[in-house]
Short mmCIF file of C-alpha atoms in Angstrom, two decimals:
data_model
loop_
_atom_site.label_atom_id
_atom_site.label_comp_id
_atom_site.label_asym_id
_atom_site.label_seq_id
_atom_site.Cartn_x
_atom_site.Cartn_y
_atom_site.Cartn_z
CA UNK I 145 20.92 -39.01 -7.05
CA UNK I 146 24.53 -40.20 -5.64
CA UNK I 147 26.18 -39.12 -2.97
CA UNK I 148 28.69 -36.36 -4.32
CA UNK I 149 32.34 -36.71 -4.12
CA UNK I 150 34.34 -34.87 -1.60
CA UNK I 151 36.04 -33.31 -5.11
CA UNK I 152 32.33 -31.23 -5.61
CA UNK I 153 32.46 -29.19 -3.24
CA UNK I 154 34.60 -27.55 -0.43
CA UNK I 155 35.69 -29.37 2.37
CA UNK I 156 33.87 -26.79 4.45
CA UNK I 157 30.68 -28.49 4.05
CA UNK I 158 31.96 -31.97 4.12
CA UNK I 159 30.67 -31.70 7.97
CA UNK I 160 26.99 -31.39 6.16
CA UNK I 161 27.27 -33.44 3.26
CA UNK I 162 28.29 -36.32 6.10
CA UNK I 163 25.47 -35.30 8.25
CA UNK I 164 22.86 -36.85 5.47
CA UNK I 165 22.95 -41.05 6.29
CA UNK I 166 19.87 -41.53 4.30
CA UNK I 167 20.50 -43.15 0.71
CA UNK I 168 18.02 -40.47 -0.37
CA UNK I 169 19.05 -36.98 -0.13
CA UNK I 170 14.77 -36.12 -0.86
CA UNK I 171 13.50 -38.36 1.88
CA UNK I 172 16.43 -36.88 3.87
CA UNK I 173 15.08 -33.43 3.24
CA UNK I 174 11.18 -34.51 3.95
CA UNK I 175 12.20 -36.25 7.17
CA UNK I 176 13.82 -32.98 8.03
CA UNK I 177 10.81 -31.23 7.06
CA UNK I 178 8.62 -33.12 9.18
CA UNK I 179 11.42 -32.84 12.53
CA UNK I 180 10.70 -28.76 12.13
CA UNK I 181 6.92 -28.95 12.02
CA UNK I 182 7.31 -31.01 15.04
CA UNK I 183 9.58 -28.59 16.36
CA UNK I 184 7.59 -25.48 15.88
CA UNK I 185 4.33 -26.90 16.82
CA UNK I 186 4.97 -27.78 20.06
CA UNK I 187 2.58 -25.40 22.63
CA UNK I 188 4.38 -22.71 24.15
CA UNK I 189 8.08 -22.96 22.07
CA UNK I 190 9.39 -19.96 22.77
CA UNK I 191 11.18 -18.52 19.08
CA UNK I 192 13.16 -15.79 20.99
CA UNK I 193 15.05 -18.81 23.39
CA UNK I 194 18.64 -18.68 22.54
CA UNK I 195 21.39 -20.90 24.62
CA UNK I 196 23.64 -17.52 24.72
CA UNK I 197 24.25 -14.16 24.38
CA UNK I 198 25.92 -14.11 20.67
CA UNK I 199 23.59 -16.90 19.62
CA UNK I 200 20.69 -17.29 17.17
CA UNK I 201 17.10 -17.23 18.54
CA UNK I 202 14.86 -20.13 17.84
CA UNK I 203 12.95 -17.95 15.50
CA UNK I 204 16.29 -16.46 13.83
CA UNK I 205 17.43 -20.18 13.54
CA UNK I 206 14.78 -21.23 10.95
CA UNK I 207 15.07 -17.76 9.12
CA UNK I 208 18.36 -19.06 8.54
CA UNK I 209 17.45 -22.33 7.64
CA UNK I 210 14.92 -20.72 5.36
CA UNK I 211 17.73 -18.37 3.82
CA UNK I 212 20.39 -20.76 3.50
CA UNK I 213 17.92 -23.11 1.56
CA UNK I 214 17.08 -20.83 -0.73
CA UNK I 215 20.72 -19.72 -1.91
CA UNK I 216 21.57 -23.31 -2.16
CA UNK I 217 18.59 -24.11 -4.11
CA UNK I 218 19.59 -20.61 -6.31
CA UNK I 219 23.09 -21.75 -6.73
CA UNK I 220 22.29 -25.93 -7.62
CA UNK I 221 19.22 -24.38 -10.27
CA UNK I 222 21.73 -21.85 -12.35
CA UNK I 223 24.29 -24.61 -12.47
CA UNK I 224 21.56 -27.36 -13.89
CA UNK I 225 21.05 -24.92 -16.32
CA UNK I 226 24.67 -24.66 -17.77
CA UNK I 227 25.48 -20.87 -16.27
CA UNK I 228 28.84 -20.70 -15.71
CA UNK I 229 28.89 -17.84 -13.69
CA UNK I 230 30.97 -17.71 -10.53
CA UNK I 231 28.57 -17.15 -8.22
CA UNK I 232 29.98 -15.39 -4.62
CA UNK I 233 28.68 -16.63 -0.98
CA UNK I 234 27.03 -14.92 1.42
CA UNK I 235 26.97 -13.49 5.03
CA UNK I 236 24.87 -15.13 7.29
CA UNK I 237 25.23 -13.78 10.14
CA UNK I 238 24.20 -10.20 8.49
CA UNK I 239 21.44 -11.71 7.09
CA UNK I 240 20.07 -11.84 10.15
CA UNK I 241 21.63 -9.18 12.26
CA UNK I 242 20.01 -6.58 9.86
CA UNK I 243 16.53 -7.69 9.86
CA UNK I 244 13.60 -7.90 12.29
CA UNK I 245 11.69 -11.46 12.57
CA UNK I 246 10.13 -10.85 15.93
CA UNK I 247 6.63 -10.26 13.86
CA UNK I 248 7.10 -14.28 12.61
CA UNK I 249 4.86 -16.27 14.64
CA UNK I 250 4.91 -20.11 14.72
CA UNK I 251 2.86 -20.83 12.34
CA UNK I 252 4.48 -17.78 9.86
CA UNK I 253 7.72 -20.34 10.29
CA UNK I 254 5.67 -23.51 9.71
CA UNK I 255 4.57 -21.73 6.34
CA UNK I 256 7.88 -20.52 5.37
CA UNK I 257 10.07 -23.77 5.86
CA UNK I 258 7.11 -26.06 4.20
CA UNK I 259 6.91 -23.78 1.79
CA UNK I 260 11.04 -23.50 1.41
CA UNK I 261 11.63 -26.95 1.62
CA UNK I 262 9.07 -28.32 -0.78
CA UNK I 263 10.55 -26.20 -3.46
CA UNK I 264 13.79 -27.16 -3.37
CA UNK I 265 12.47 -30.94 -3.01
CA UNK I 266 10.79 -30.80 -6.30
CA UNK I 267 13.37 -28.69 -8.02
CA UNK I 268 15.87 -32.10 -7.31
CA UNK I 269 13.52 -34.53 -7.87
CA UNK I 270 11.90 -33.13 -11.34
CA UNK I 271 16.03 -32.78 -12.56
CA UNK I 272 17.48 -35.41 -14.70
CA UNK I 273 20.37 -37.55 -13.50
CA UNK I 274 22.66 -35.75 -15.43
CA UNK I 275 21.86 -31.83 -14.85
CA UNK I 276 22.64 -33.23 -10.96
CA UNK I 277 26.16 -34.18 -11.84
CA UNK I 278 27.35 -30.56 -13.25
CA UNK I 279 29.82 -28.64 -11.33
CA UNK I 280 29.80 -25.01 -11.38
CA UNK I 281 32.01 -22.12 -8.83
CA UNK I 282 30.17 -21.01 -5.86
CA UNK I 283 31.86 -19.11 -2.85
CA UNK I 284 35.22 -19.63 -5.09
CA UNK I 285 35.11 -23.05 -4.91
CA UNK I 286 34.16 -26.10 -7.23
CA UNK I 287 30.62 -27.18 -6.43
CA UNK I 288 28.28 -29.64 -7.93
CA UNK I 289 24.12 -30.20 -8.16
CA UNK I 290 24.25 -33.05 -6.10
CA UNK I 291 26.69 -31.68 -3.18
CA UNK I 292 24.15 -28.63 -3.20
CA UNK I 293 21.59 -31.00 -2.65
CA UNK I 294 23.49 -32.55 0.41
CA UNK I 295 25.21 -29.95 1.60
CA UNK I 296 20.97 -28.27 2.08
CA UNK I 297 19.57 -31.31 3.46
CA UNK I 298 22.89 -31.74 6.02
CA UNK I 299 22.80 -28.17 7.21
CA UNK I 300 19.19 -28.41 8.36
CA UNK I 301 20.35 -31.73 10.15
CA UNK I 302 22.97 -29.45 11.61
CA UNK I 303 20.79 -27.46 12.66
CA UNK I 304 18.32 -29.84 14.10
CA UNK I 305 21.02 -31.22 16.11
CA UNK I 306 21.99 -28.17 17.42
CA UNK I 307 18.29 -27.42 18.67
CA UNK I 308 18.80 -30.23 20.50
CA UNK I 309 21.64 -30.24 21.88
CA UNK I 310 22.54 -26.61 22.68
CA UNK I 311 18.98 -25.69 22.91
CA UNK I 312 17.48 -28.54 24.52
CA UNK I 313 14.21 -29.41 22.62
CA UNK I 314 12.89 -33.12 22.17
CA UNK I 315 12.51 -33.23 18.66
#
């Protein structure tokens, strides 16, 4: 699948779409896969580490991850199909503020992004070139199959890098 256009899809997630160097946005997403397994097996991580007081914990993080995925994934599957329905965006932040992860353990994450990710691998890889290339409105904006594609595999890479660099894990 080709790298989209910066006319498929709005230039707020031009800062993920860039984020994916790889000339394949799957191996991008398995090589991302594999950085979070890393991530959340390491002995002792603690999930409810955040760098500050109005940020994300660890744990919250990959919800996140895991939500964000999954509307993507929603959004790029209706529009391979043909719907033409505008389809609205989503709160984050209140995604997470009104729920309670603390029961997730490690491996409860581990499960969830494998399982999350591996989905939304296949779905892309089993569609044909051209279901990829159709543009449908999400979050009022023009967005195609293939930007949905990059813009999931870029925001885990944001993500990633943030763990990083504002939480300070080896990854």
């Amino acid at each position: 699948m080709k790298r989209p256009l910066i006319s498929e899809y709005n230039e707020y997630y031009h800062r993920y779409v860039t984020n994916v160097q790889a000339d394949d946005v799957i191996e991008c997403m398995q090589s991302n896969l594999e950085s979070y397994i890393n991530l959340l097996s390491k002995p002792n991580l603690d999930l409810d580490y955040k760098y500050g007081p109005d940020k994300w914990t660890v744990r919250e993080c990959i919800v996140h991850l895991c939500d964000s995925d999954k509307i993507f994934a929603y959004r790029a599957l209706r529009i391979s199909r043909g719907d033409e329905t505008s389809l609205t965006g989503f709160e984050q932040d209140s995604y997470i503020e009104f729920n309670d992860f603390l029961h997730l353990s490690a491996e409860d994450l581990i499960a969830m992004i494998k399982t999350t990710i591996n989905s939304t691998m296949t779905m892309f890889r089993l569609m044909k070139l051209e279901d990829t290339e159709k543009i449908g409105t999400a979050s009022n904006s023009p967005v195609s199959v293939r930007a949905l594609a990059y813009m999931t595999a870029g925001h885990a890479i944001h993500h990633l890098n943030l763990l990083k660099d504002r939480y300070g894990f080896e990854l």
